[in-house]
Short mmCIF file of C-alpha atoms in Angstrom, two decimals:
data_model
loop_
_atom_site.label_atom_id
_atom_site.label_comp_id
_atom_site.label_asym_id
_atom_site.label_seq_id
_atom_site.Cartn_x
_atom_site.Cartn_y
_atom_site.Cartn_z
CA UNK T 1 -5.08 10.79 -44.73
CA UNK T 2 -8.85 11.31 -44.28
CA UNK T 3 -8.24 12.38 -40.68
CA UNK T 4 -7.55 8.81 -39.51
CA UNK T 5 -4.63 8.10 -37.18
CA UNK T 6 -1.71 6.58 -39.11
CA UNK T 7 0.30 3.83 -37.42
CA UNK T 8 3.55 5.26 -38.80
CA UNK T 9 3.05 8.47 -36.76
CA UNK T 10 3.74 6.46 -33.61
CA UNK T 11 7.26 5.65 -34.81
CA UNK T 12 7.98 8.82 -36.79
CA UNK T 13 6.60 11.45 -34.37
CA UNK T 14 6.02 9.62 -31.06
CA UNK T 15 2.26 10.16 -31.17
CA UNK T 16 -0.62 7.87 -30.21
CA UNK T 17 -4.39 8.16 -30.58
CA UNK T 18 -6.35 9.25 -27.49
CA UNK T 19 -10.11 9.82 -27.58
CA UNK T 20 -10.08 10.34 -31.34
CA UNK T 21 -7.21 12.86 -31.30
CA UNK T 22 -3.41 12.59 -31.69
CA UNK T 23 -1.57 12.84 -28.34
CA UNK T 24 2.17 13.28 -27.93
CA UNK T 25 3.69 10.47 -25.83
CA UNK T 26 6.45 12.77 -24.58
CA UNK T 27 4.66 15.93 -23.40
CA UNK T 28 1.07 14.53 -23.48
CA UNK T 29 -0.12 17.48 -25.56
CA UNK T 30 -3.22 16.74 -27.66
CA UNK T 31 -3.50 18.27 -31.14
CA UNK T 32 -6.82 19.22 -32.67
CA UNK T 33 -6.34 17.74 -36.15
CA UNK T 34 -4.94 14.46 -37.39
CA UNK T 35 -2.62 15.87 -40.02
CA UNK T 36 0.89 14.74 -40.83
CA UNK T 37 2.06 18.35 -41.12
CA UNK T 38 0.80 19.28 -37.62
CA UNK T 39 2.37 16.25 -35.97
CA UNK T 40 5.69 16.67 -37.76
CA UNK T 41 5.85 20.36 -36.81
CA UNK T 42 5.24 19.49 -33.16
CA UNK T 43 7.88 16.73 -33.13
CA UNK T 44 10.52 18.64 -35.08
CA UNK T 45 10.10 21.78 -32.98
CA UNK T 46 9.99 20.25 -29.48
CA UNK T 47 11.37 16.69 -29.40
CA UNK T 48 13.49 15.86 -32.45
CA UNK T 49 16.80 17.00 -31.00
CA UNK T 50 16.40 14.73 -27.96
CA UNK T 51 14.79 11.64 -29.51
CA UNK T 52 16.11 11.37 -33.10
CA UNK T 53 19.06 9.29 -31.84
CA UNK T 54 16.71 6.43 -30.99
CA UNK T 55 16.29 4.19 -34.04
CA UNK T 56 14.86 0.75 -34.86
CA UNK T 57 14.80 -1.52 -31.74
CA UNK T 58 15.80 1.28 -29.38
CA UNK T 59 12.98 3.47 -30.70
CA UNK T 60 10.47 0.63 -30.35
CA UNK T 61 11.54 0.12 -26.72
CA UNK T 62 11.27 3.89 -26.11
CA UNK T 63 7.72 3.98 -27.49
CA UNK T 64 6.69 1.00 -25.35
CA UNK T 65 8.14 2.69 -22.25
CA UNK T 66 6.39 6.00 -22.96
CA UNK T 67 3.06 4.26 -23.60
CA UNK T 68 3.31 2.28 -20.34
CA UNK T 69 3.92 5.50 -18.37
CA UNK T 70 0.89 7.13 -20.00
CA UNK T 71 -1.21 4.04 -19.24
CA UNK T 72 -0.15 4.06 -15.56
CA UNK T 73 -1.03 7.75 -15.26
CA UNK T 74 -4.47 7.20 -16.74
CA UNK T 75 -5.10 4.21 -14.43
CA UNK T 76 -4.04 6.24 -11.39
CA UNK T 77 -6.50 9.05 -12.10
CA UNK T 78 -9.26 6.58 -12.96
CA UNK T 79 -8.76 4.73 -9.66
CA UNK T 80 -8.62 8.01 -7.73
CA UNK T 81 -11.85 9.24 -9.34
CA UNK T 82 -13.62 5.95 -8.69
CA UNK T 83 -12.46 5.91 -5.06
CA UNK T 84 -13.61 9.49 -4.51
CA UNK T 85 -17.01 8.78 -6.05
CA UNK T 86 -17.43 5.68 -3.90
CA UNK T 87 -16.55 7.70 -0.79
CA UNK T 88 -18.87 10.58 -1.70
CA UNK T 89 -21.97 8.59 -2.62
CA UNK T 90 -23.01 7.73 0.98
CA UNK T 91 -22.50 11.37 1.99
CA UNK T 92 -24.64 12.59 -0.92
CA UNK T 93 -27.45 10.23 0.04
CA UNK T 94 -27.16 11.28 3.70
CA UNK T 95 -27.43 14.96 2.73
CA UNK T 96 -30.41 14.23 0.49
CA UNK T 97 -32.18 12.29 3.25
CA UNK T 98 -31.45 15.07 5.75
CA UNK T 99 -32.77 17.82 3.44
CA UNK T 100 -35.87 15.77 2.58
CA UNK T 101 -36.48 15.06 6.27
CA UNK T 102 -36.17 18.74 7.21
CA UNK T 103 -38.53 19.68 4.35
CA UNK T 104 -41.19 17.24 5.54
CA UNK T 105 -40.77 18.48 9.11
CA UNK T 106 -41.25 22.10 8.05
CA UNK T 107 -44.29 21.22 5.96
CA UNK T 108 -45.80 19.11 8.73
CA UNK T 109 -45.52 22.00 11.21
CA UNK T 110 -46.76 24.71 8.84
CA UNK T 111 -50.19 26.32 9.15
CA UNK T 112 -50.49 27.33 5.47
CA UNK T 113 -48.46 26.93 2.32
CA UNK T 114 -48.57 28.34 -1.21
CA UNK T 115 -47.09 27.22 -4.53
CA UNK T 116 -45.17 29.14 -7.19
CA UNK T 117 -45.08 27.37 -10.56
CA UNK T 118 -42.90 28.57 -13.42
CA UNK T 119 -43.17 26.82 -16.78
CA UNK T 120 -40.58 28.99 -18.56
CA UNK T 121 -37.46 28.11 -16.57
CA UNK T 122 -36.41 25.37 -18.98
CA UNK T 123 -37.72 23.56 -22.04
CA UNK T 124 -38.02 20.35 -20.02
CA UNK T 125 -39.13 21.34 -16.53
CA UNK T 126 -41.61 23.19 -14.36
CA UNK T 127 -39.96 24.72 -11.32
CA UNK T 128 -42.14 24.22 -8.25
CA UNK T 129 -41.43 26.39 -5.22
CA UNK T 130 -43.09 26.07 -1.83
CA UNK T 131 -43.66 28.86 0.70
CA UNK T 132 -44.82 27.86 4.17
CA UNK T 133 -45.63 29.73 7.36
CA UNK T 134 -45.89 28.13 10.80
CA UNK T 135 -47.84 29.22 13.86
CA UNK T 136 -44.96 31.40 15.06
CA UNK T 137 -45.19 33.37 11.77
CA UNK T 138 -41.86 32.00 10.55
CA UNK T 139 -41.70 31.83 6.77
CA UNK T 140 -39.83 29.17 4.76
CA UNK T 141 -39.25 29.21 1.00
CA UNK T 142 -37.99 25.97 -0.55
CA UNK T 143 -37.66 24.44 -4.01
CA UNK T 144 -39.98 21.45 -3.81
CA UNK T 145 -39.52 19.74 -7.17
CA UNK T 146 -38.68 20.04 -10.87
CA UNK T 147 -41.27 18.17 -12.93
CA UNK T 148 -41.40 17.54 -16.71
CA UNK T 149 -43.86 19.55 -18.79
CA UNK T 150 -44.88 16.60 -20.94
CA UNK T 151 -48.42 16.67 -22.39
CA UNK T 152 -51.23 16.19 -21.61
CA UNK T 153 -51.70 19.05 -19.13
CA UNK T 154 -53.69 16.79 -16.83
CA UNK T 155 -50.43 14.93 -16.24
CA UNK T 156 -48.77 18.17 -15.10
CA UNK T 157 -51.63 18.73 -12.66
CA UNK T 158 -51.48 15.19 -11.27
CA UNK T 159 -47.67 15.35 -10.98
CA UNK T 160 -47.79 18.66 -9.10
CA UNK T 161 -50.51 17.47 -6.73
CA UNK T 162 -48.77 14.15 -6.12
CA UNK T 163 -45.49 15.85 -5.24
CA UNK T 164 -47.29 18.03 -2.67
CA UNK T 165 -49.35 15.12 -1.37
CA UNK T 166 -46.24 12.95 -0.92
CA UNK T 167 -44.39 15.67 0.94
CA UNK T 168 -47.25 17.21 2.87
CA UNK T 169 -50.31 15.01 2.69
CA UNK T 170 -52.74 17.09 0.62
CA UNK T 171 -53.91 20.51 -0.50
CA UNK T 172 -56.14 21.34 2.50
CA UNK T 173 -53.92 24.19 3.66
CA UNK T 174 -53.03 25.58 0.25
CA UNK T 175 -53.49 29.36 0.54
CA UNK T 176 -52.63 30.45 -3.04
CA UNK T 177 -50.97 29.46 -6.30
CA UNK T 178 -48.99 31.88 -8.45
CA UNK T 179 -47.94 30.92 -11.99
CA UNK T 180 -46.03 32.48 -14.86
CA UNK T 181 -49.20 32.71 -16.98
CA UNK T 182 -48.29 29.90 -19.40
CA UNK T 183 -51.33 28.11 -20.92
CA UNK T 184 -50.33 24.86 -19.19
CA UNK T 185 -50.60 26.72 -15.89
CA UNK T 186 -53.43 29.25 -16.32
CA UNK T 187 -55.84 27.41 -18.64
CA UNK T 188 -59.39 27.47 -17.20
CA UNK T 189 -60.35 24.06 -18.55
CA UNK T 190 -57.27 21.94 -19.04
CA UNK T 191 -54.59 24.06 -17.36
CA UNK T 192 -53.31 23.51 -13.84
CA UNK T 193 -55.48 26.35 -12.47
CA UNK T 194 -58.66 25.04 -14.06
CA UNK T 195 -58.08 21.44 -12.98
CA UNK T 196 -57.27 22.60 -9.45
CA UNK T 197 -60.56 24.49 -9.17
CA UNK T 198 -62.48 21.57 -10.69
CA UNK T 199 -61.08 19.34 -7.95
CA UNK T 200 -62.72 21.59 -5.33
CA UNK T 201 -59.64 23.51 -4.12
CA UNK T 202 -60.84 27.09 -3.56
CA UNK T 203 -57.82 29.37 -3.30
CA UNK T 204 -56.56 32.41 -5.25
CA UNK T 205 -54.70 31.50 -8.45
CA UNK T 206 -52.65 34.48 -9.54
CA UNK T 207 -50.54 35.47 -12.52
CA UNK T 208 -47.00 36.47 -11.49
CA UNK T 209 -46.95 40.22 -10.84
CA UNK T 210 -43.53 40.64 -12.53
CA UNK T 211 -44.76 38.95 -15.71
CA UNK T 212 -47.83 41.19 -15.75
CA UNK T 213 -45.67 44.31 -15.32
CA UNK T 214 -43.52 43.21 -18.28
CA UNK T 215 -46.66 42.71 -20.41
CA UNK T 216 -47.84 46.22 -19.51
CA UNK T 217 -44.50 47.68 -20.62
CA UNK T 218 -44.96 46.08 -24.06
CA UNK T 219 -47.97 48.34 -24.59
CA UNK T 220 -45.52 51.10 -25.50
CA UNK T 221 -45.13 50.56 -29.23
CA UNK T 222 -41.90 52.21 -30.36
CA UNK T 223 -40.60 49.42 -32.57
CA UNK T 224 -39.38 51.87 -35.22
CA UNK T 225 -37.04 53.32 -32.61
CA UNK T 226 -35.92 50.20 -30.79
CA UNK T 227 -35.23 48.40 -34.08
CA UNK T 228 -32.87 51.13 -35.25
CA UNK T 229 -31.16 51.44 -31.86
CA UNK T 230 -30.64 47.67 -31.79
CA UNK T 231 -29.31 47.68 -35.35
CA UNK T 232 -26.83 50.51 -34.71
CA UNK T 233 -25.74 48.94 -31.43
CA UNK T 234 -24.98 45.67 -33.20
CA UNK T 235 -23.11 47.54 -35.91
CA UNK T 236 -20.92 49.20 -33.32
CA UNK T 237 -20.34 46.06 -31.28
CA UNK T 238 -20.12 43.39 -33.96
CA UNK T 239 -20.76 44.72 -37.45
CA UNK T 240 -17.17 45.60 -38.34
CA UNK T 241 -15.51 42.97 -36.21
CA UNK T 242 -13.29 43.98 -33.33
CA UNK T 243 -11.73 47.05 -35.01
CA UNK T 244 -14.78 49.33 -34.92
CA UNK T 245 -15.72 48.01 -31.49
CA UNK T 246 -12.32 48.98 -30.07
CA UNK T 247 -12.40 52.35 -31.81
CA UNK T 248 -15.87 52.97 -30.46
CA UNK T 249 -14.74 51.93 -26.99
CA UNK T 250 -11.95 54.50 -27.05
CA UNK T 251 -13.69 57.25 -28.97
CA UNK T 252 -17.27 57.20 -27.72
CA UNK T 253 -17.80 55.09 -24.61
CA UNK T 254 -14.56 56.24 -22.99
CA UNK T 255 -13.17 52.75 -22.29
CA UNK T 256 -9.76 51.50 -23.40
CA UNK T 257 -11.02 47.90 -23.15
CA UNK T 258 -14.23 47.66 -25.14
CA UNK T 259 -15.33 44.49 -23.37
CA UNK T 260 -15.96 46.56 -20.24
CA UNK T 261 -19.04 48.08 -21.86
CA UNK T 262 -22.13 46.50 -20.33
CA UNK T 263 -25.52 46.73 -22.00
CA UNK T 264 -27.44 45.70 -18.91
CA UNK T 265 -30.94 46.24 -20.23
CA UNK T 266 -32.93 48.08 -22.84
CA UNK T 267 -33.34 51.02 -20.47
CA UNK T 268 -29.60 51.33 -19.84
CA UNK T 269 -28.90 50.97 -23.54
CA UNK T 270 -31.37 53.75 -24.38
CA UNK T 271 -29.90 56.05 -21.73
CA UNK T 272 -26.37 55.60 -23.11
CA UNK T 273 -27.54 55.85 -26.71
CA UNK T 274 -29.44 59.07 -26.02
CA UNK T 275 -26.47 60.59 -24.21
CA UNK T 276 -24.30 59.88 -27.28
CA UNK T 277 -26.91 60.83 -29.90
CA UNK T 278 -24.64 63.46 -31.50
CA UNK T 279 -21.44 61.35 -31.55
CA UNK T 280 -22.93 58.11 -32.91
CA UNK T 281 -23.81 59.46 -36.43
CA UNK T 282 -20.28 60.86 -36.72
CA UNK T 283 -18.80 57.53 -35.73
CA UNK T 284 -21.02 55.62 -38.18
CA UNK T 285 -19.97 57.89 -41.02
CA UNK T 286 -16.25 57.71 -40.25
CA UNK T 287 -15.63 54.19 -38.98
CA UNK T 288 -18.32 51.79 -40.25
CA UNK T 289 -18.05 50.47 -43.79
CA UNK T 290 -21.14 50.63 -45.98
CA UNK T 291 -23.81 53.22 -46.66
CA UNK T 292 -24.86 54.64 -43.29
CA UNK T 293 -26.55 57.77 -44.69
CA UNK T 294 -30.12 56.55 -44.03
CA UNK T 295 -29.30 55.64 -40.41
CA UNK T 296 -27.48 58.94 -39.87
CA UNK T 297 -30.41 60.96 -41.26
CA UNK T 298 -32.78 59.11 -38.94
CA UNK T 299 -30.55 59.71 -35.93
CA UNK T 300 -30.57 63.45 -36.67
CA UNK T 301 -34.34 63.67 -37.22
CA UNK T 302 -36.05 65.83 -34.57
CA UNK T 303 -39.18 63.65 -34.26
CA UNK T 304 -37.07 60.51 -33.91
CA UNK T 305 -34.92 62.11 -31.20
CA UNK T 306 -38.05 63.22 -29.31
CA UNK T 307 -39.36 59.65 -29.43
CA UNK T 308 -36.02 58.43 -28.12
CA UNK T 309 -36.06 60.95 -25.28
CA UNK T 310 -39.57 59.95 -24.18
CA UNK T 311 -38.87 56.21 -24.39
CA UNK T 312 -35.61 56.68 -22.48
CA UNK T 313 -37.45 58.44 -19.63
CA UNK T 314 -40.48 56.15 -19.37
CA UNK T 315 -38.31 53.01 -19.64
CA UNK T 316 -36.10 54.34 -16.83
CA UNK T 317 -39.20 54.61 -14.61
CA UNK T 318 -40.29 51.06 -15.53
CA UNK T 319 -36.76 49.83 -14.83
CA UNK T 320 -36.96 51.44 -11.42
CA UNK T 321 -40.16 49.50 -10.67
CA UNK T 322 -38.95 46.09 -11.83
CA UNK T 323 -36.19 45.48 -9.22
CA UNK T 324 -38.63 46.44 -6.47
CA UNK T 325 -40.84 43.51 -7.49
CA UNK T 326 -37.91 41.08 -7.24
CA UNK T 327 -36.17 39.58 -4.25
CA UNK T 328 -37.01 37.20 -1.46
CA UNK T 329 -39.24 37.64 1.60
CA UNK T 330 -41.77 39.93 -0.11
CA UNK T 331 -45.44 39.44 0.70
CA UNK T 332 -48.30 39.97 -1.72
CA UNK T 333 -48.98 43.24 0.12
CA UNK T 334 -45.46 44.53 -0.54
CA UNK T 335 -45.72 43.80 -4.26
CA UNK T 336 -49.16 45.39 -4.58
CA UNK T 337 -47.86 48.50 -2.81
CA UNK T 338 -45.14 48.91 -5.46
CA UNK T 339 -47.68 48.56 -8.29
CA UNK T 340 -50.10 51.03 -6.67
CA UNK T 341 -47.28 53.53 -6.18
CA UNK T 342 -46.31 53.29 -9.85
CA UNK T 343 -49.91 53.82 -10.94
CA UNK T 344 -49.98 57.02 -8.89
CA UNK T 345 -46.73 58.08 -10.55
CA UNK T 346 -48.35 57.55 -13.95
CA UNK T 347 -51.00 60.09 -12.91
CA UNK T 348 -48.20 62.60 -12.34
CA UNK T 349 -46.52 61.70 -15.62
CA UNK T 350 -49.70 62.38 -17.58
CA UNK T 351 -49.48 66.12 -16.77
CA UNK T 352 -47.44 66.91 -19.88
CA UNK T 353 -45.87 69.26 -20.94
CA UNK T 354 -44.60 69.33 -17.33
CA UNK T 355 -41.20 67.65 -17.81
CA UNK T 356 -40.08 67.45 -14.18
CA UNK T 357 -39.99 63.64 -14.32
CA UNK T 358 -38.69 63.43 -17.90
CA UNK T 359 -35.07 64.67 -17.87
CA UNK T 360 -34.26 63.46 -21.40
CA UNK T 361 -37.33 65.21 -22.82
CA UNK T 362 -36.43 68.34 -20.89
CA UNK T 363 -32.92 68.22 -22.33
CA UNK T 364 -34.33 67.87 -25.86
CA UNK T 365 -36.67 70.82 -25.27
CA UNK T 366 -33.74 73.03 -24.29
CA UNK T 367 -31.41 71.96 -27.11
CA UNK T 368 -34.08 71.82 -29.86
CA UNK T 369 -36.84 74.41 -29.16
CA UNK T 370 -39.22 72.96 -31.78
CA UNK T 371 -39.43 69.76 -29.67
CA UNK T 372 -41.63 71.54 -27.12
CA UNK T 373 -44.49 71.46 -29.58
CA UNK T 374 -44.10 67.71 -30.10
CA UNK T 375 -43.76 66.40 -26.54
CA UNK T 376 -47.46 66.80 -25.63
CA UNK T 377 -48.35 63.92 -28.00
CA UNK T 378 -46.81 61.43 -25.58
CA UNK T 379 -49.65 62.01 -23.15
CA UNK T 380 -51.60 59.49 -25.24
CA UNK T 381 -48.89 56.86 -24.71
CA UNK T 382 -48.92 57.44 -20.96
CA UNK T 383 -52.70 57.10 -20.92
CA UNK T 384 -52.40 53.79 -22.79
CA UNK T 385 -49.92 52.61 -20.17
CA UNK T 386 -52.28 53.75 -17.40
CA UNK T 387 -55.15 51.85 -18.98
CA UNK T 388 -53.03 48.72 -19.32
CA UNK T 389 -51.99 48.86 -15.65
CA UNK T 390 -55.61 49.42 -14.65
CA UNK T 391 -56.83 46.33 -16.50
CA UNK T 392 -53.92 44.14 -15.43
CA UNK T 393 -53.32 42.77 -11.92
CA UNK T 394 -57.06 41.99 -11.56
CA UNK T 395 -56.26 38.96 -9.44
CA UNK T 396 -54.33 41.19 -7.03
CA UNK T 397 -56.93 43.98 -7.10
CA UNK T 398 -59.57 41.43 -6.04
CA UNK T 399 -57.54 40.88 -2.86
CA UNK T 400 -57.41 44.59 -1.99
CA UNK T 401 -59.76 44.35 1.06
CA UNK T 402 -57.64 41.56 2.58
CA UNK T 403 -54.45 43.46 1.79
CA UNK T 404 -55.78 46.63 3.46
CA UNK T 405 -56.68 44.64 6.59
CA UNK T 406 -53.31 42.90 6.70
CA UNK T 407 -51.32 46.12 6.23
CA UNK T 408 -53.18 48.25 8.81
CA UNK T 409 -55.65 46.30 10.97
CA UNK T 410 -55.94 49.11 13.55
CA UNK T 411 -57.40 51.52 10.97
CA UNK T 412 -59.49 49.05 8.95
CA UNK T 413 -63.25 49.68 8.82
CA UNK T 414 -64.81 46.85 10.87
CA UNK T 415 -68.08 46.86 8.91
CA UNK T 416 -66.25 46.18 5.64
CA UNK T 417 -64.51 43.05 6.92
CA UNK T 418 -65.80 39.45 6.82
CA UNK T 419 -68.34 38.84 9.58
CA UNK T 420 -66.26 36.13 11.23
CA UNK T 421 -63.40 38.62 11.82
CA UNK T 422 -65.44 41.62 13.02
CA UNK T 423 -65.70 40.77 16.73
CA UNK T 424 -62.00 40.02 17.10
CA UNK T 425 -61.14 43.15 15.11
CA UNK T 426 -63.20 45.27 17.54
CA UNK T 427 -61.23 43.81 20.46
CA UNK T 428 -57.94 44.41 18.66
CA UNK T 429 -58.64 48.04 17.76
CA UNK T 430 -59.79 48.80 21.33
CA UNK T 431 -56.81 47.22 23.06
CA UNK T 432 -54.38 49.93 24.32
CA UNK T 433 -51.43 47.51 24.13
CA UNK T 434 -51.80 47.11 20.37
CA UNK T 435 -52.70 50.79 19.84
CA UNK T 436 -49.34 51.66 21.40
CA UNK T 437 -47.70 49.46 18.78
CA UNK T 438 -49.34 51.05 15.79
CA UNK T 439 -45.90 51.68 14.27
CA UNK T 440 -45.39 47.94 13.88
CA UNK T 441 -46.52 46.82 10.43
CA UNK T 442 -47.09 43.61 8.54
CA UNK T 443 -45.67 40.33 9.80
CA UNK T 444 -44.02 41.99 12.79
CA UNK T 445 -47.35 43.29 14.11
CA UNK T 446 -49.30 40.08 13.52
CA UNK T 447 -46.64 38.11 15.39
CA UNK T 448 -47.61 40.03 18.54
CA UNK T 449 -51.18 38.70 18.55
CA UNK T 450 -51.74 35.85 21.04
CA UNK T 451 -53.48 32.92 19.36
CA UNK T 452 -55.73 32.32 22.37
CA UNK T 453 -57.34 35.78 22.05
CA UNK T 454 -57.32 36.30 18.28
CA UNK T 455 -57.41 32.84 16.64
CA UNK T 456 -59.33 33.92 13.51
CA UNK T 457 -57.38 37.12 12.89
CA UNK T 458 -54.11 35.30 13.41
CA UNK T 459 -55.25 32.55 11.03
CA UNK T 460 -56.06 35.23 8.43
CA UNK T 461 -52.60 36.80 8.86
CA UNK T 462 -50.85 33.44 8.48
CA UNK T 463 -52.77 32.76 5.27
CA UNK T 464 -51.77 36.15 3.80
CA UNK T 465 -48.14 35.77 4.90
CA UNK T 466 -47.81 32.41 3.18
CA UNK T 467 -48.80 33.71 -0.29
CA UNK T 468 -46.36 34.16 -3.14
CA UNK T 469 -46.85 37.18 -5.37
CA UNK T 470 -44.40 36.27 -8.11
CA UNK T 471 -42.38 33.40 -9.56
CA UNK T 472 -39.15 35.36 -9.21
CA UNK T 473 -37.53 32.86 -6.85
CA UNK T 474 -38.34 29.98 -9.23
CA UNK T 475 -36.43 31.67 -12.02
CA UNK T 476 -33.57 32.82 -9.81
CA UNK T 477 -33.23 29.30 -8.33
CA UNK T 478 -33.02 27.82 -11.81
CA UNK T 479 -30.43 30.41 -12.86
CA UNK T 480 -28.34 29.53 -9.80
CA UNK T 481 -28.46 25.83 -10.64
CA UNK T 482 -27.30 26.52 -14.20
#
C-alpha cells in the first residue's frame, strides 16, 4: 500500500482522503494511518450493518451524496471563517491604532523614561520594555517593541534607538537602561551599552539585579550533590516508567495521583528530598530495577547528608530573596533594599556553628551527633557567597547616595548631596509641613512636593522613579504572550 490512499477504499469502506489522511464519509472520523486493515475494522464495526445493502449504482449514488454533504459542510465553515476574519480586521486595526496613540500620548507627556532590554526571551527577539513617569509622579510600564537580534550588534543598537525615536522623539530624557547582561547588550565596544555611551547618552546602564542574584547563587559549588539528587529524582519520576512513579507517589510522597507532585524549584526539591532522606534509599532498593547500591551508600553517607542539609537551608534563603526581586511597580530603591537586607543576613549566617537559621543542619546535628564537628566547614561557603554579593551589583552600589536621598530626604546629609540640590534640600528639611509627614516614604512623599518650590528635587525624584531595576517584566510579558 505504501501509505497511499487507494481508490477502492472509497467504494469498499466509504472513506475519502482529507488532508493526507483517510476520513470516513459517514461519521467524518479521521484515522491516523492509511492501512486497509484500519479502514476495514472501522467500517465493519460501525457502518457495515447499515450500508452493506447498497451495491453497484446505488452505492455510487450514496458515495456521491455523502461527499456532497461533506463538501457543503467544509464550504460553510470556510465562508464563516472568512466572514469573521473580514469583520474582525477593521476592529484589530482600530485597537492597534488606539493603543499606539495612547502610547505616544503617554510618552509625550512623560518627564523621564527608562528602558529594559532582555535578549534571552526568545531565540529571535529582544523584548523592549518602557517605563515612564510624568510630572504628577504617575508611572507607566509598557511593552514598546520586539526586535530581531540579528547581527551585527550595531543593528540592534540602531533598531532600539529608532523605535524609541519614532515613538518618543529621542533619548534626551532617558534616565537608565537595564539589560539581562547578554554580550549584545552589555558589550563596552560593540554592545548596546557601549554604542549608547559612544553616542553621548550619559545615563546609568545596569545589569538586571535578578540575573546578578542568580549568578551569585551559582558560586555555591555542590555539583556532586545536585547531580545525584537530580539523577535519583529522574529515576523515581521517569526511570522505571509509570509503575515506580505511582508506587513512589503512594508510598513516599503521600499522593494517590503521582502527577500532583510538583517540583517547583531546586530549593523545593532539596527540601522534599532531605525530608525523605531515609525512605528514598529503601524505595530505590525495593522498587527500582538495576544496581542502586552505589546511590544508596551515598545517600546514607554522613558527609553527603550534611552537605545536603546545608544546601537545603542556604537555597531556601536564596529562594526567599528571589520572589522579592520580582513583580511590578518596584523601584531601584526597593530592589537594592532587598539585596542589602540579604547581605546583612549573610553576616548572621556566617556565625556557625550557630544553627538558628539552618533548620536542616540543626536536625542533622540532633539525629547524627558526629555532624556537629562537620558543620563549621560551611562557614567558608558562606564567606564565598558574601564575597560574591559584595563584588556584584556594583552598578547599583554606585547609585547608593542617590538611593539614600530618594528613600529618606529628611534625614539625608546636605553636605553629601550634589551642590545643585543642597539649597532646596535645606528648605525641605526645615519645612514643618514635610517634617510632619516623615512617615511618608518613596514616591508617595515626593508626590507632595510642589514643583514651583522644589523643581530640582522633584526632577531628581522623577528620574529615580522612572528607573527599572530588573528585566523581570520583559520575561513575564513574553511568557504571557506564549
